[in-house]
Amino acid sequence: NVCSGSPTTIRAFAESAAAATGRSVDLRFGALPYRKDEVWASYGDPARTAEVLGWRAATPLDEGLRLAWEAFG
């Protein structure tokens, strides 16, 4: 898992992924009761990746999802 270090909510990720498809997607946040261990955001520290690989993420999430959809969607 390689990251940028910027926190991203699960909702923001889902909305960005849906937008990248260019299609109408019915995201149903809150359709089910929330669980006490629900994951609300995902993030990490990119320092180790930069140290070992000499690489840092430079593509914003929205753009990366759009490019991935164009390549593989």
Short mmCIF file of C-alpha atoms in Angstrom, two decimals:
data_model
loop_
_atom_site.label_atom_id
_atom_site.label_comp_id
_atom_site.label_asym_id
_atom_site.label_seq_id
_atom_site.Cartn_x
_atom_site.Cartn_y
_atom_site.Cartn_z
CA ASN A 1 0.00 0.00 0.00
CA VAL A 2 1.65 3.19 -1.19
CA CYS A 3 0.17 6.48 -0.02
CA SER A 4 0.49 10.22 -0.30
CA GLY A 5 0.22 10.91 3.41
CA SER A 6 -2.99 12.91 2.91
CA PRO A 7 -5.98 11.54 4.84
CA THR A 8 -8.90 10.56 2.63
CA THR A 9 -12.35 9.72 3.94
CA ILE A 10 -13.98 6.60 2.60
CA ARG A 11 -16.87 8.78 1.42
CA ALA A 12 -14.54 11.13 -0.51
CA PHE A 13 -12.80 8.14 -2.10
CA ALA A 14 -16.12 6.59 -3.16
CA GLU A 15 -17.35 9.91 -4.57
CA SER A 16 -14.09 10.41 -6.48
CA ALA A 17 -14.20 6.86 -7.83
CA ALA A 18 -17.81 7.31 -8.94
CA ALA A 19 -17.01 10.64 -10.62
CA ALA A 20 -14.04 9.07 -12.44
CA THR A 21 -16.40 6.69 -14.24
CA GLY A 22 -18.46 9.53 -15.66
CA ARG A 23 -21.55 7.46 -14.89
CA SER A 24 -24.41 7.98 -12.49
CA VAL A 25 -23.64 5.90 -9.41
CA ASP A 26 -26.05 5.56 -6.49
CA LEU A 27 -23.87 5.81 -3.40
CA ARG A 28 -25.95 4.92 -0.38
CA PHE A 29 -24.12 6.32 2.59
CA GLY A 30 -26.05 5.61 5.75
CA ALA A 31 -28.22 2.92 4.13
CA LEU A 32 -27.04 0.46 6.76
CA PRO A 33 -26.48 1.16 10.45
CA TYR A 34 -22.93 2.21 11.20
CA ARG A 35 -20.78 -0.32 13.02
CA LYS A 36 -18.70 0.68 16.04
CA ASP A 37 -15.53 -0.32 14.14
CA GLU A 38 -16.51 1.45 10.91
CA VAL A 39 -13.51 2.80 8.97
CA TRP A 40 -14.06 6.51 8.26
CA ALA A 41 -10.74 7.47 6.67
CA SER A 42 -7.56 5.95 5.36
CA TYR A 43 -4.07 7.40 5.37
CA GLY A 44 -0.48 6.46 5.91
CA ASP A 45 3.02 7.80 6.24
CA PRO A 46 4.86 7.78 2.90
CA ALA A 47 8.30 8.25 4.49
CA ARG A 48 9.36 4.59 4.28
CA THR A 49 8.33 4.34 0.61
CA ALA A 50 10.34 7.46 -0.16
CA GLU A 51 13.31 6.10 1.78
CA VAL A 52 13.34 2.63 0.20
CA LEU A 53 12.09 3.36 -3.31
CA GLY A 54 13.06 7.01 -3.66
CA TRP A 55 9.50 7.70 -4.82
CA ARG A 56 6.67 9.93 -3.63
CA ALA A 57 3.09 10.07 -4.84
CA ALA A 58 2.55 13.14 -7.02
CA THR A 59 -0.77 12.45 -8.76
CA PRO A 60 -3.85 13.68 -6.88
CA LEU A 61 -6.40 10.98 -6.04
CA ASP A 62 -9.13 12.33 -8.36
CA GLU A 63 -6.74 12.42 -11.31
CA GLY A 64 -5.28 9.00 -10.54
CA LEU A 65 -8.72 7.41 -10.39
CA ARG A 66 -9.72 9.08 -13.65
CA LEU A 67 -6.54 7.90 -15.39
CA ALA A 68 -7.00 4.37 -14.04
CA TRP A 69 -10.60 4.31 -15.25
CA GLU A 70 -9.52 5.50 -18.72
CA ALA A 71 -6.83 2.81 -18.87
CA PHE A 72 -8.75 -0.14 -17.40
CA GLY A 73 -12.46 0.81 -17.22
#
